[in-house]
GROMACS .gro file of C-alpha atoms in nm:
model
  210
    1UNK     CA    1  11.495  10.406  10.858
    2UNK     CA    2  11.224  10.199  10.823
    3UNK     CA    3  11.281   9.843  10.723
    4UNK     CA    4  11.015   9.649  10.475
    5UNK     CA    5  11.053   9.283  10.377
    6UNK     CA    6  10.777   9.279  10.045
    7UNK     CA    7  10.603   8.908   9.962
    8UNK     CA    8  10.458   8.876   9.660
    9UNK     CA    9  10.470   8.660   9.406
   10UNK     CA   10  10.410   8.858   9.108
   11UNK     CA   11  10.772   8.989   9.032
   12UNK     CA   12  10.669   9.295   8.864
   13UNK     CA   13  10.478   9.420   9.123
   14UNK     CA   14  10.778   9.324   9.380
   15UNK     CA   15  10.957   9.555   9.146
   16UNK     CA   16  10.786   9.849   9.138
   17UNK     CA   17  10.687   9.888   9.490
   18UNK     CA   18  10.951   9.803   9.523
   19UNK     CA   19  11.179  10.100   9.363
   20UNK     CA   20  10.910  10.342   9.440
   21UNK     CA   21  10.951  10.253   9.828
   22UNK     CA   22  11.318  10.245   9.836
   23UNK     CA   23  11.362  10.596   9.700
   24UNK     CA   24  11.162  10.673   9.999
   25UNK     CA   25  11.414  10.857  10.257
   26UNK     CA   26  11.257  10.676  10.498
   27UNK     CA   27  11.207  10.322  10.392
   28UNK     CA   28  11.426  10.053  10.277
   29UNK     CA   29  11.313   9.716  10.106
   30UNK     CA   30  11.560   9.504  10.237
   31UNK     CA   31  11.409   9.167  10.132
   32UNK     CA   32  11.151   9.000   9.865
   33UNK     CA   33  10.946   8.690   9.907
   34UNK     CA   34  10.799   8.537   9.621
   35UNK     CA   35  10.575   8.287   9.780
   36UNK     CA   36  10.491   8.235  10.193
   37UNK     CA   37  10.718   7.964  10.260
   38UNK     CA   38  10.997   8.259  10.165
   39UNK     CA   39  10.780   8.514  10.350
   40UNK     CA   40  10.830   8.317  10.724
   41UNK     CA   41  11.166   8.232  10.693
   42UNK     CA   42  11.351   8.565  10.553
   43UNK     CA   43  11.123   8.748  10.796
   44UNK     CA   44  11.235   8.566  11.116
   45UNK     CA   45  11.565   8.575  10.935
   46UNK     CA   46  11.580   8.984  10.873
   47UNK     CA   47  11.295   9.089  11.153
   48UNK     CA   48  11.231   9.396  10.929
   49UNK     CA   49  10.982   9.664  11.073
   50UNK     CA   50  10.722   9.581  10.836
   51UNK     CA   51  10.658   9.317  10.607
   52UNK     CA   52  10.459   9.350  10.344
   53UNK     CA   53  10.221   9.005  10.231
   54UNK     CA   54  10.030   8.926   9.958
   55UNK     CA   55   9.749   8.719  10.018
   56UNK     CA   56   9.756   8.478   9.735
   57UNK     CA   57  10.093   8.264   9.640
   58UNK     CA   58  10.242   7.942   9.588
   59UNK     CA   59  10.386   7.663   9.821
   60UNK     CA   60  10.194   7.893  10.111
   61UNK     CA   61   9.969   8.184  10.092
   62UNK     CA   62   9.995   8.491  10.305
   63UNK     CA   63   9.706   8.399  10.552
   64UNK     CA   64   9.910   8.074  10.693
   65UNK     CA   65  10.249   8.305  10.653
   66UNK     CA   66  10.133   8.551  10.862
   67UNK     CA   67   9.991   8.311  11.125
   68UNK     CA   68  10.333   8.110  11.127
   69UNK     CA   69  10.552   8.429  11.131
   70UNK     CA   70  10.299   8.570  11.423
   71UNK     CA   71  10.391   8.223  11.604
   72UNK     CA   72  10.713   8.278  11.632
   73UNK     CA   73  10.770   8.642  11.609
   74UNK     CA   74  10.444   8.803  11.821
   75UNK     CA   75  10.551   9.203  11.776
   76UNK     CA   76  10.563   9.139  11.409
   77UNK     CA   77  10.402   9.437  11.193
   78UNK     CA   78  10.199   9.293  10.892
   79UNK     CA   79  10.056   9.473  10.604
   80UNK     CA   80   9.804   9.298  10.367
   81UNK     CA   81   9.877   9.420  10.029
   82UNK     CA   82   9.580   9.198   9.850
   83UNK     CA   83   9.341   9.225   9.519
   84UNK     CA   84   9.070   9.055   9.764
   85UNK     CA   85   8.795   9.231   9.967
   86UNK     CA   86   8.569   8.897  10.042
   87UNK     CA   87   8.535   8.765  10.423
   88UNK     CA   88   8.674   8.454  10.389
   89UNK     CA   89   8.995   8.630  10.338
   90UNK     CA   90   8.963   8.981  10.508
   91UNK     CA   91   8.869   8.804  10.820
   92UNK     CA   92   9.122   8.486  10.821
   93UNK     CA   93   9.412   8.779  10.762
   94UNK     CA   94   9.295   9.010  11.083
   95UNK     CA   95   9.278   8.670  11.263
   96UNK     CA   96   9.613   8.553  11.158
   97UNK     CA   97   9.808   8.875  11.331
   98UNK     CA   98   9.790   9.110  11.024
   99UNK     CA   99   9.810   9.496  11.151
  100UNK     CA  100   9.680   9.677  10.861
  101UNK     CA  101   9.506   9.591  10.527
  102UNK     CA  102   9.535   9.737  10.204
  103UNK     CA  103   9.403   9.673   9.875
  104UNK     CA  104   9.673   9.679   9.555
  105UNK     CA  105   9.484   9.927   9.401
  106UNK     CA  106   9.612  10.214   9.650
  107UNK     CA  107   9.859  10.438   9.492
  108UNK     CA  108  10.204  10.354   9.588
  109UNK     CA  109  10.204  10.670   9.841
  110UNK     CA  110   9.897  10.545  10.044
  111UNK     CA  111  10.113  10.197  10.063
  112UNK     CA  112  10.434  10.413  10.151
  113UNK     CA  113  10.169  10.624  10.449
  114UNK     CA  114  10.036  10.296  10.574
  115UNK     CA  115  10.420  10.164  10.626
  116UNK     CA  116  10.485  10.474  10.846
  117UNK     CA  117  10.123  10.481  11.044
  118UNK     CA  118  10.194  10.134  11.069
  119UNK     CA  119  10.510  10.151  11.227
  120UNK     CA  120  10.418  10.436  11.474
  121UNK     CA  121  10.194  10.178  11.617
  122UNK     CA  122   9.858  10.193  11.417
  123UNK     CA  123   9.624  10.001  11.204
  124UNK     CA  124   9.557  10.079  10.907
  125UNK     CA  125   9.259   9.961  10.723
  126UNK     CA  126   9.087  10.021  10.394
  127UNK     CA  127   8.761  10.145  10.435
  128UNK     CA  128   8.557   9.888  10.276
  129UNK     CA  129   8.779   9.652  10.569
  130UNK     CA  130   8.596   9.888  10.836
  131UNK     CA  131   8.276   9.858  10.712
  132UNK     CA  132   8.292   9.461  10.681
  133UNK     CA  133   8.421   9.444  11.032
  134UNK     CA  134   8.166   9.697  11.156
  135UNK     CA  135   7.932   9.472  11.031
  136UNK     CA  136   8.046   9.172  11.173
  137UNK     CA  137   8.028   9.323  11.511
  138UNK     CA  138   7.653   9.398  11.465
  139UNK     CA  139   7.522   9.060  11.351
  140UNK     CA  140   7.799   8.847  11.537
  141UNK     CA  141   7.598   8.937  11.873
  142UNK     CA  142   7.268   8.785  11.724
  143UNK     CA  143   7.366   8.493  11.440
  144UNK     CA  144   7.560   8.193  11.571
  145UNK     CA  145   7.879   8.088  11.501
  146UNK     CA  146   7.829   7.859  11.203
  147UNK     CA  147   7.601   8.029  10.974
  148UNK     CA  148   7.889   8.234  10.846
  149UNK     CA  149   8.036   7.892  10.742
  150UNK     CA  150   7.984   7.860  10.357
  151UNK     CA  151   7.853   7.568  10.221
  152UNK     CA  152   8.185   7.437  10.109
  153UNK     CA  153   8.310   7.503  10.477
  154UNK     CA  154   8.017   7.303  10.591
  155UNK     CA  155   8.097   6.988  10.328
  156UNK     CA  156   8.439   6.979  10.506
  157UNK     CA  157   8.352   7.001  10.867
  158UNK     CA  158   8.142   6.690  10.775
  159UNK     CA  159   8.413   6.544  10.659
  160UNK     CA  160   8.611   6.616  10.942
  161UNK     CA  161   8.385   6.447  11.183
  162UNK     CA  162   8.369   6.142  10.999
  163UNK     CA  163   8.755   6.165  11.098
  164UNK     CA  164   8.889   6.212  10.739
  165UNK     CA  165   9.255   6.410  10.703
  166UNK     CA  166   9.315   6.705  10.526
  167UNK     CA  167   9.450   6.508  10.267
  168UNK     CA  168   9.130   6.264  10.251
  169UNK     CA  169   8.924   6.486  10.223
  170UNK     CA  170   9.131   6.672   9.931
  171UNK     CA  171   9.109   6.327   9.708
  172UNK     CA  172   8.715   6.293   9.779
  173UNK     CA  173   8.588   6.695   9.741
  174UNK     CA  174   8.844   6.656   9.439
  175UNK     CA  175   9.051   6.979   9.571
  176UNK     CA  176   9.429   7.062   9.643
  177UNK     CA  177   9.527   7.008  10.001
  178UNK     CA  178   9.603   7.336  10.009
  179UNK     CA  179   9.252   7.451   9.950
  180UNK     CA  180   9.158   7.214  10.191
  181UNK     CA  181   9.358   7.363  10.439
  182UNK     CA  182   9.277   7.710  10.388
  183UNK     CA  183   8.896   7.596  10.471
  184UNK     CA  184   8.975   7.424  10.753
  185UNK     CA  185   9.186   7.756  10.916
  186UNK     CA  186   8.852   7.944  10.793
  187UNK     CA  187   8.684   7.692  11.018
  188UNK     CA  188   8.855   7.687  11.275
  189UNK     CA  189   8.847   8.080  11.262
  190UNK     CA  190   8.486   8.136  11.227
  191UNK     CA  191   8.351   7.877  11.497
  192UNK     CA  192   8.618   8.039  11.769
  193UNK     CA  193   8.805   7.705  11.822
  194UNK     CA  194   9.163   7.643  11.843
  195UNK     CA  195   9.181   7.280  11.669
  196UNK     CA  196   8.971   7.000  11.487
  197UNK     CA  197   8.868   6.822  11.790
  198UNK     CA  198   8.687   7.108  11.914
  199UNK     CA  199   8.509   7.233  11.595
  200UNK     CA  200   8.395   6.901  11.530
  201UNK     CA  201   8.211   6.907  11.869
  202UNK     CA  202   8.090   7.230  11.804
  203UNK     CA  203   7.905   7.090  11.507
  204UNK     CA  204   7.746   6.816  11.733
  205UNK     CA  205   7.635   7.034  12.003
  206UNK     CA  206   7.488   7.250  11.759
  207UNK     CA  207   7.371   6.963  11.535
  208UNK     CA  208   7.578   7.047  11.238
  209UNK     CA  209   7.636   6.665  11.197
  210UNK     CA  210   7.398   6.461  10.949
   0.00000   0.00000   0.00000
């Protein structure tokens, strides 16, 4: 038996995946998560096989979930169940420890087949995912670092080099911290760094910094 913990935090869609999984022989939801906060902490509470994560929720979305559960649980199987197909999310979610990544408009089978490939050890990944990645690998050979940053991304690791905190520079760019953190992970991300200290002196070796 297969067991799926499912975070989302639309409750009607919790629902019906849910039922339609559970009367699956093979699967059994054995916990919900309606935002990320819930995500980490019934998953390192359960350790189901596979846990299910929506991208986009409340109090924590399911990029920072994943990379907290990942933390502290490293064999953890994610599935991206998201609405999104845009690189600053596609790309965060890979980079966070997410196995597989499928878009809510799959039928509820392909969800239930990605569960099982998923838990026999593979990754499963929309097609549109492949391409985008495909692509990455091309161009990431020949384009540096920080012209995938988008101009917001830019605005903030200005910011950050002037030594602001996430916080600061939520009040100035007039943004919730939460945003603000999202760009910075996206920063941190896409320039191959592990913390703020080292992006920002990416972006004055490579003379980011006005």
């Amino acid at each position: 038996m297969i067991t799926v913990l499912f975070a989302d935090d639309h409750e009607m869609v919790r629902i019906g995946v849910s039922a339609y999984l559970s009367s699956q022989k093979d699967i059994n939801v054995i916990a919900e998560a309606n935002d990320g906060t819930d995500a980490v902490d019934l998953a390192l509470k359960h350790r189901p096989d596979i846990i299910l994560m929506d991208l986009v929720m409340k109090e924590m979305d399911g990029i920072e979930a994943t990379k907290k559960i990942i933390e502290q649980w490293a064999d953890a199987k994610i599935i991206i169940v998201t609405s999104f197909l845009d690189d600053e999310k596609v790309y965060p979610a890979l980079e966070a420890g997410a196995t597989s990544y499928m878009l809510k408009t799959s039928k509820a089978e392909e969800i239930a087949k990605a569960i099982r490939e998923t838990y026999a050890g593979q990754s499963i990944l929309e097609p549109e995912v492949t391409g985008k990645i495909m692509n990455k690998m091309r161009t990431s050979k020949h384009t540096p670092l920080h012209d995938q940053l988008t101009t917001r991304e830019k605005e903030i690791l200005m910011l950050m080099s002037e030594g602001k905190t996430n916080q600061e520079i939520s009040e100035e760019l007039f943004i919730a911290l939460k945003t603000v953190k999202v760009h910075v992970s996206n920063i941190l991300g896409k320039l191959d760094v592990h913390d703020r200290t080292q992006a920002v002196i990416y972006a004055f070796k490579h003379n980011l910094i006005q």
